[in-house]
mmCIF file of C-alpha atoms in Angstrom:
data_model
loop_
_atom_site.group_PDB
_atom_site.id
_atom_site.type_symbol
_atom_site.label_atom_id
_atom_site.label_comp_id
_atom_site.label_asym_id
_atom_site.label_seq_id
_atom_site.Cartn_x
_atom_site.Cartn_y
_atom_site.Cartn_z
ATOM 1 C CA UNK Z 23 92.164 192.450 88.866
ATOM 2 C CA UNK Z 24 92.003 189.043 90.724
ATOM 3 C CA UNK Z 25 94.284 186.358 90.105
ATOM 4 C CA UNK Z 26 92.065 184.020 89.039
ATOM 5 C CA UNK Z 27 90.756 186.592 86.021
ATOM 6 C CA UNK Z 28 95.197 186.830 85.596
ATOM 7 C CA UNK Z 29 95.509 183.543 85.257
ATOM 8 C CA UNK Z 30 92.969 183.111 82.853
ATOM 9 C CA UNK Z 31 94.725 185.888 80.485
ATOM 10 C CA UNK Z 32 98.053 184.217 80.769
ATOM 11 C CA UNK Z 33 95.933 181.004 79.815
ATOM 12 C CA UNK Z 34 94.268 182.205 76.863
ATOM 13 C CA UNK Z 35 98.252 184.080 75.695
ATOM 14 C CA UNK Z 36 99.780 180.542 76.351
ATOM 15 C CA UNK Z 37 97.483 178.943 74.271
ATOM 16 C CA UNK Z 38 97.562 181.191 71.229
ATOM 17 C CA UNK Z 39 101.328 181.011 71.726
ATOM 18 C CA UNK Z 40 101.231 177.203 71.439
ATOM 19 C CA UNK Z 41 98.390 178.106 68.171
ATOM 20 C CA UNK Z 42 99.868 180.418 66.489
ATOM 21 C CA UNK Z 43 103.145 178.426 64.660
ATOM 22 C CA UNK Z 44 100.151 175.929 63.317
ATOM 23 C CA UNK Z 45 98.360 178.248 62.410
ATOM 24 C CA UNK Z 46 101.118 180.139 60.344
ATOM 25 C CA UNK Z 47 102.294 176.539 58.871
ATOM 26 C CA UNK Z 48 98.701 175.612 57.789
ATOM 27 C CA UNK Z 49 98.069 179.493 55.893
ATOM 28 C CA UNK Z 50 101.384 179.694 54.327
ATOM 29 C CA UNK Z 51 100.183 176.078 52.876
ATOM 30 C CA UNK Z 52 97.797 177.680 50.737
ATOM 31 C CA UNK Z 53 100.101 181.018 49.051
ATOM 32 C CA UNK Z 54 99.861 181.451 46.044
ATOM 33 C CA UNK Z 55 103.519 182.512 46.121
ATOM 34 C CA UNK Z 56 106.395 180.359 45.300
ATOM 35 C CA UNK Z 57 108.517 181.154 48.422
ATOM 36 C CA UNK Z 58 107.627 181.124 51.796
ATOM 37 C CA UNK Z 59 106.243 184.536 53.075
ATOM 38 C CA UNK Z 60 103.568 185.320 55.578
ATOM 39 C CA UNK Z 61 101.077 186.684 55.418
ATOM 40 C CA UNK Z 62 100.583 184.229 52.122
ATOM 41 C CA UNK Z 63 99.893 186.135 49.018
ATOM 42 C CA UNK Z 64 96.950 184.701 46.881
ATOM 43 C CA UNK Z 65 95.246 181.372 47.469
ATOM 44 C CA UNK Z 66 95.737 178.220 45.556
ATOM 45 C CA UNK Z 67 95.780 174.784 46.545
ATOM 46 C CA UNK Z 68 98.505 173.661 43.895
ATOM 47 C CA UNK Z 69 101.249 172.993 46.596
ATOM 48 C CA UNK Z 70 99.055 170.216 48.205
ATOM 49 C CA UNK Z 71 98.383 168.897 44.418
ATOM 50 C CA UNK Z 72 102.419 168.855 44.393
ATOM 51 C CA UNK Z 73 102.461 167.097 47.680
ATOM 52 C CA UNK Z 74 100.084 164.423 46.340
ATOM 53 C CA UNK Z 75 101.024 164.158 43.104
ATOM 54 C CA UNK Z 76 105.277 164.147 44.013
ATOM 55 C CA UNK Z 77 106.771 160.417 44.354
ATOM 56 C CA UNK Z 78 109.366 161.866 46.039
ATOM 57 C CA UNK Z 79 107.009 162.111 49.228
ATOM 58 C CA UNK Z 80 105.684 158.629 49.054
ATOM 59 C CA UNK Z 81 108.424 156.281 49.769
ATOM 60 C CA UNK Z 82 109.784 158.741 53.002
ATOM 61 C CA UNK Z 83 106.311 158.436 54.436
ATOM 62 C CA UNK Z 84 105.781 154.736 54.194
ATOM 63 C CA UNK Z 85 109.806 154.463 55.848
ATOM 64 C CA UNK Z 86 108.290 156.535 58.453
ATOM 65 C CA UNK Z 87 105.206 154.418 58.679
ATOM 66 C CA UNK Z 88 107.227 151.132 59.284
ATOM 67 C CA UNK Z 89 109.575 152.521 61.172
ATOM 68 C CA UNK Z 90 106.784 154.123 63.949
ATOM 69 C CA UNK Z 91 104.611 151.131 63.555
ATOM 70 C CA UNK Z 92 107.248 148.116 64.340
ATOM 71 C CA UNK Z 93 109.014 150.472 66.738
ATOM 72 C CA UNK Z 94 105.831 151.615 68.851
ATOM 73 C CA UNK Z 95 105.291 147.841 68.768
ATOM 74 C CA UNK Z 96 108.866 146.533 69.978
ATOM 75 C CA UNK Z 97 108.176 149.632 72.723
ATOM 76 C CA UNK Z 98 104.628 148.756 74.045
ATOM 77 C CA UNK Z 99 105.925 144.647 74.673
ATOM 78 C CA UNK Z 100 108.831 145.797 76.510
ATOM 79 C CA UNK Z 101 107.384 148.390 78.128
ATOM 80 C CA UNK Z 102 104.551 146.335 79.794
ATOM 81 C CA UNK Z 103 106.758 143.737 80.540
ATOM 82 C CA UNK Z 104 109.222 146.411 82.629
ATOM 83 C CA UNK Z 105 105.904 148.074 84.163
ATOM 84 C CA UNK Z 106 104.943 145.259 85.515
ATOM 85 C CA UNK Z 107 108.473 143.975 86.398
ATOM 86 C CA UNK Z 108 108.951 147.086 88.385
ATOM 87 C CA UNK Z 109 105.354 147.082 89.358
ATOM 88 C CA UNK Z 110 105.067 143.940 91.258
ATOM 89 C CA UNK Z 111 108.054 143.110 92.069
ATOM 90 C CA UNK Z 112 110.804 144.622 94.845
ATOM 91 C CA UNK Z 113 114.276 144.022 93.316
ATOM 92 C CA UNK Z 114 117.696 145.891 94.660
ATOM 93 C CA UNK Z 115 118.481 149.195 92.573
ATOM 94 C CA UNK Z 116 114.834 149.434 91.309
ATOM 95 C CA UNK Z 117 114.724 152.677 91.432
ATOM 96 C CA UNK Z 118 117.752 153.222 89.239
ATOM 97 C CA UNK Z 119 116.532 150.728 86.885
ATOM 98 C CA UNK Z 120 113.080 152.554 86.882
ATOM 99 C CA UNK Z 121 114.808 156.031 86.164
ATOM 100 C CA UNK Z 122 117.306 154.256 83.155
ATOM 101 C CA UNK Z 123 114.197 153.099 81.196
ATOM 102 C CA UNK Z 124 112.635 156.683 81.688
ATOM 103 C CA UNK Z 125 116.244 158.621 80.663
ATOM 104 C CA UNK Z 126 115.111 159.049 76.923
ATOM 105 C CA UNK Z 127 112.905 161.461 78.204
ATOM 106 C CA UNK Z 128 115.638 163.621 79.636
ATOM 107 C CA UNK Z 129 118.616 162.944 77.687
ATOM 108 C CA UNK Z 130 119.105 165.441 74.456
ATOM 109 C CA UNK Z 131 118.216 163.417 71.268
ATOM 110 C CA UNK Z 132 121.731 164.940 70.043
ATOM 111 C CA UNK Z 133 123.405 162.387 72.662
ATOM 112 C CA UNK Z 134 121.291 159.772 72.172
ATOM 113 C CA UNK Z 135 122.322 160.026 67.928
ATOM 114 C CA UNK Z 136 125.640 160.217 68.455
ATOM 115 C CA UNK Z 137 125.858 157.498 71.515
ATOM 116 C CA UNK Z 138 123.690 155.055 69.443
ATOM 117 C CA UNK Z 139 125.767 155.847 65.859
ATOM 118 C CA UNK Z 140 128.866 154.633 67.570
ATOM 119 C CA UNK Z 141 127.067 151.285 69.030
ATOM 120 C CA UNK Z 142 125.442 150.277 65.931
ATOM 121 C CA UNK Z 143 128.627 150.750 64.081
ATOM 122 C CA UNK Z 144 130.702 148.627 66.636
ATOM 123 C CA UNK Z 145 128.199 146.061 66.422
ATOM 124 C CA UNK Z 146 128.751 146.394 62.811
ATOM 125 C CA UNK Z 147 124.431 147.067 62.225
ATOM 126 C CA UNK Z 148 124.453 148.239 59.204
ATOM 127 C CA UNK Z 149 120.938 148.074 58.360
ATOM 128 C CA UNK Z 150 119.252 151.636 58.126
ATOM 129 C CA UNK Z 151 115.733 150.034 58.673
ATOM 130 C CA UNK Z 152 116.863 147.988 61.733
ATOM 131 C CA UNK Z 153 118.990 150.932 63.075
ATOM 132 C CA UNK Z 154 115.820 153.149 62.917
ATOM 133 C CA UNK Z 155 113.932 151.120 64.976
ATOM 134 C CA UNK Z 156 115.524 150.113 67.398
ATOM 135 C CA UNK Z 157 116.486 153.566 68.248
ATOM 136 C CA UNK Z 158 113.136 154.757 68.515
ATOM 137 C CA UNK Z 159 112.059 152.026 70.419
ATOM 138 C CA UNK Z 160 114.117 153.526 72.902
ATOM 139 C CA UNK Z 161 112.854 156.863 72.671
ATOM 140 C CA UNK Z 162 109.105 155.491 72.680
ATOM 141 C CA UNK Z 163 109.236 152.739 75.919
ATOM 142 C CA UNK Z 164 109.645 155.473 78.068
ATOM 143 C CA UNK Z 165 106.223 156.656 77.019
ATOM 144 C CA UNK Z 166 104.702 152.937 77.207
ATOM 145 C CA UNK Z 167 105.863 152.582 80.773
ATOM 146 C CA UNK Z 168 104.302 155.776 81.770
ATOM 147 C CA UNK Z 169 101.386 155.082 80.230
ATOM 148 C CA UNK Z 170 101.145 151.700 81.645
ATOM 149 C CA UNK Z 171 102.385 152.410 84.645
ATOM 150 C CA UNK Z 172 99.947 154.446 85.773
ATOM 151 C CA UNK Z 173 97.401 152.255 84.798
ATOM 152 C CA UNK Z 174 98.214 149.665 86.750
ATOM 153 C CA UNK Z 175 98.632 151.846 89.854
ATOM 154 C CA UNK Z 176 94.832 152.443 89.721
ATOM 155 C CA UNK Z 177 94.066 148.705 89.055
ATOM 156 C CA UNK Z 178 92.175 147.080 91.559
ATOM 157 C CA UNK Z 179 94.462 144.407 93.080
ATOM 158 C CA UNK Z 180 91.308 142.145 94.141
ATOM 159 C CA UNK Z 181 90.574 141.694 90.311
ATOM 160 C CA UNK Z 182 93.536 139.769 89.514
ATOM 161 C CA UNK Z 183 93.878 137.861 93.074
ATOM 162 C CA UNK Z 184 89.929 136.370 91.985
ATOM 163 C CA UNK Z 185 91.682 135.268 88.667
ATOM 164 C CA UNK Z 186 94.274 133.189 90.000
ATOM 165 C CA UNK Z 187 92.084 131.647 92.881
ATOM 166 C CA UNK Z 188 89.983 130.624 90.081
ATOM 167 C CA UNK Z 189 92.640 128.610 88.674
ATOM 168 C CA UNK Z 190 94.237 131.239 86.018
ATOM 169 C CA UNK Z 191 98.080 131.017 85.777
ATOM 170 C CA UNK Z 192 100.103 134.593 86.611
ATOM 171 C CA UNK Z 193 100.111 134.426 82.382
ATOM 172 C CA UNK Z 194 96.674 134.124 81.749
ATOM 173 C CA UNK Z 195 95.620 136.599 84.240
ATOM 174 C CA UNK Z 196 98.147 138.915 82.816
ATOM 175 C CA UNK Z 197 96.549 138.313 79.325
ATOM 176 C CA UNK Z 198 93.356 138.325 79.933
ATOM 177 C CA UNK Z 199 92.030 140.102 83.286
ATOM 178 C CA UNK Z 200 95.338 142.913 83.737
ATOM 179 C CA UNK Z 201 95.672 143.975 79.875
ATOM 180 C CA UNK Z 202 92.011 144.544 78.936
ATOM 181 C CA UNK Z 203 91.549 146.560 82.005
ATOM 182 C CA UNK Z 204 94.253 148.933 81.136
ATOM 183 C CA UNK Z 205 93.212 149.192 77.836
ATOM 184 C CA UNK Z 206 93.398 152.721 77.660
ATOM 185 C CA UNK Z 207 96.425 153.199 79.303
ATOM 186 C CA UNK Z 208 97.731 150.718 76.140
ATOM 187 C CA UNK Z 209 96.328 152.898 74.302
ATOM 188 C CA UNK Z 210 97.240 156.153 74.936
ATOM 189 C CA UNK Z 211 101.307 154.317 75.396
ATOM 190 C CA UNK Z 212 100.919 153.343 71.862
ATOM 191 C CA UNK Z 213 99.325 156.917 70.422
ATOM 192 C CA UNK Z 214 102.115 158.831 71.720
ATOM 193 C CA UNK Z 215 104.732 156.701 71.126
ATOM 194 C CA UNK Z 216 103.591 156.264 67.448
ATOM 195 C CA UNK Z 217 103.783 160.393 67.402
ATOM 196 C CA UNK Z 218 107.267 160.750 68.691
ATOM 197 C CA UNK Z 219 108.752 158.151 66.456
ATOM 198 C CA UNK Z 220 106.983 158.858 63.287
ATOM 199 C CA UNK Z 221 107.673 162.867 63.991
ATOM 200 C CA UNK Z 222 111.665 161.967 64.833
ATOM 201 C CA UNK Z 223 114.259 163.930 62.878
ATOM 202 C CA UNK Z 224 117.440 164.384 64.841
ATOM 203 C CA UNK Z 225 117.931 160.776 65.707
ATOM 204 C CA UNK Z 226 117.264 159.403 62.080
ATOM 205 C CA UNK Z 227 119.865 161.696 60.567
ATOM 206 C CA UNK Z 228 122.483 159.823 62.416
ATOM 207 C CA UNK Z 229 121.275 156.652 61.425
ATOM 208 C CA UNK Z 230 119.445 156.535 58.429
ATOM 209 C CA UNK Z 231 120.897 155.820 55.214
ATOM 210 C CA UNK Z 232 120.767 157.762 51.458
ATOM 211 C CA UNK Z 233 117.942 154.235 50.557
ATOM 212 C CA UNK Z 234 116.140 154.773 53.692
ATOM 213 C CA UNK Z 235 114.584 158.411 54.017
ATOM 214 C CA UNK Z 236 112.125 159.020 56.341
ATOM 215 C CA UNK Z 237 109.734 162.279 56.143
ATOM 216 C CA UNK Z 238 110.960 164.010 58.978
ATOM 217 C CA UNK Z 239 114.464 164.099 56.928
ATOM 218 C CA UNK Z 240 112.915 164.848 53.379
ATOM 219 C CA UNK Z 241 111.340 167.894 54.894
ATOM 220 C CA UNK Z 242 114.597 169.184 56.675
ATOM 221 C CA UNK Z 243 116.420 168.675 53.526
ATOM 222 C CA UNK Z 244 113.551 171.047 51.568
ATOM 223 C CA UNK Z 245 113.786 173.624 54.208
ATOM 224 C CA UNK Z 246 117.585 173.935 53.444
ATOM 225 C CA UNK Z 247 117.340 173.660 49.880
ATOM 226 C CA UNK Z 248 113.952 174.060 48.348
ATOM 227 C CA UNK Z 249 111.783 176.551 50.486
ATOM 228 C CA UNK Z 250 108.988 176.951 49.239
ATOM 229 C CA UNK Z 251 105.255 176.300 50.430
ATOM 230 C CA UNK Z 252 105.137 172.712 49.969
ATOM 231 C CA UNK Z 253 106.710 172.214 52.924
ATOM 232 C CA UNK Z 254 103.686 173.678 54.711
ATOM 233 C CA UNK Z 255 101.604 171.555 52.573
ATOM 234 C CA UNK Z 256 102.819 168.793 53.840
ATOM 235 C CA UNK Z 257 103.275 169.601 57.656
ATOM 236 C CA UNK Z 258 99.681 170.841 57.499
ATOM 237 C CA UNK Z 259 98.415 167.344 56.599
ATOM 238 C CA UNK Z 260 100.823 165.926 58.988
ATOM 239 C CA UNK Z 261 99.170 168.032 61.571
ATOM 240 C CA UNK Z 262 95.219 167.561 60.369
ATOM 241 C CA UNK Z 263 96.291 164.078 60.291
ATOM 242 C CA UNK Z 264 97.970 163.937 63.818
ATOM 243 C CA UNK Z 265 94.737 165.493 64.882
ATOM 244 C CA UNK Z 266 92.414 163.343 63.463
ATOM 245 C CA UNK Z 267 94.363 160.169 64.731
ATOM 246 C CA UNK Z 268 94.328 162.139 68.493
ATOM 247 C CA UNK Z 269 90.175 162.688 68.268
ATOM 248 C CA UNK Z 270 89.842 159.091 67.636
ATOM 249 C CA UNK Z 271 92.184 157.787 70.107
ATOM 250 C CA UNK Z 272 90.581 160.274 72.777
ATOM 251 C CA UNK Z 273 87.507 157.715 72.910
ATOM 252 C CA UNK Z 274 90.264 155.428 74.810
ATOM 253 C CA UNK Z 275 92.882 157.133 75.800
ATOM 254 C CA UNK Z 276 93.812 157.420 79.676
ATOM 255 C CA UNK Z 277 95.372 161.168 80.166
ATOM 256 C CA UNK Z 278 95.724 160.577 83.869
ATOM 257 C CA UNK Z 279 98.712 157.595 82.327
ATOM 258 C CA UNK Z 280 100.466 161.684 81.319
ATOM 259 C CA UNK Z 281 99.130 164.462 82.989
ATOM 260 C CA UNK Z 282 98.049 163.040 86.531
#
């Protein structure tokens, strides 16, 4: 067999592999049992009625709206502010600098909980809401400076030097010549960071509060104490909806800023 048919096989076995939880997740959504169990047993679509028709799901997912939305926000200002910092200008320990913004991306979300816990509380931010997001603005900048980043490594320098002979000052050009030209590199900053912080769990359950629940936390406290398929009711339309939100945003979004 030649490699190239191997790696093909391994290909196709990664991807069902990747599939396959989904998959489970979106047919356990529809059993007509009222436990988990796979394969599901019947069909109905009552748990997704439940899903919709349950208060207790509304006022997690608009916390977890806000939160992502004002976070991913806070996250793609800094983060094209320190991109192009770092970018344009040579300043001693850059490197290190560059590498502390991007340490989100290493660091265990366990560490980050517990580090950040103990700084709101000797600040004495008590806030759930502003506790929430500022933490995940840390956890989503690293994704905005990747994003733009790389964007502005394949911006053509010439562009913005013909601004500011024309008279532009370094803000203007910035506004209006650098930032429409990386659009998609904005972009695909914003989508991903929106994903990660609207997705967080183990982050929020050091910091939220008993008034501020986000959905991420609702469903971790149904999986301990009330298993049964409306969970995957709701993760499925999480996931249609994450997918949905990724088709549209692939008509802009720059995968080179990720994958190259």
């Amino acid at each position: 067999m030649r490699p190239i048919k191997v790696f093909q096989i391994l290909n196709i076995f990664f991807y069902i592999f990747l599939a396959a939880p989904l998959l489970i997740v979106i047919l356990t959504s529809f059993s007509d049992s009222s436990y988990l169990v796979f394969p599901p047993k019947g069909f109905t679509l009552s748990w997704y009625e439940h899903v919709f028709t349950d208060g207790r799901y509304l006022q997690p997912f608009i916390n977890s709206l806000i939160v992502a939305i004002v976070s991913t926000g806070f996250a793609l200002v800094l983060g094209i502010m320190i991109s192009l910092a770092i970018k344009r200008y040579d300043f001693k320990f850059k490197g290190l600098i560059s590498s502390l913004f991007l340490s989100p991306l290493i660091v265990p979300t366990l560490l980050l909980g517990i580090g950040l816990l103990i700084l709101f509380s000797n600040l004495g931010v008590t806030n759930a809401y502003v506790r929430l997001i500022l933490a995940h603005t840390v956890l989503t900048i690293p994704y905005v400076i990747r994003a733009v980043s790389a964007g502005l490594s394949k911006l053509n320098p010439s562009v913005e030097e013909a601004s500011r002979v024309l008279g532009a000052s370094p803000f203007l050009t910035t506004f209006l010549v650098t930032l429409p030209l990386i659009r998609p590199a904005l972009i695909s900053g914003a989508f991903f960071g929106f994903i990660i912080s609207f997705d967080e769990l183990v982050v929020a359950l050091f910091l939220t509060s008993s008034n501020v629940v986000t959905l991420p936390i609702l469903i971790y406290s149904d999986i301990q104490f009330n298993l049964d398929p409306s969970i995957s009711a709701i993760s499925s339309v999480l996931i249609i909806g994450t997918v949905i939100l990724g088709l549209i945003s692939m008509k802009f979004i720059d995968k080179k800023s990720f994958f190259g």
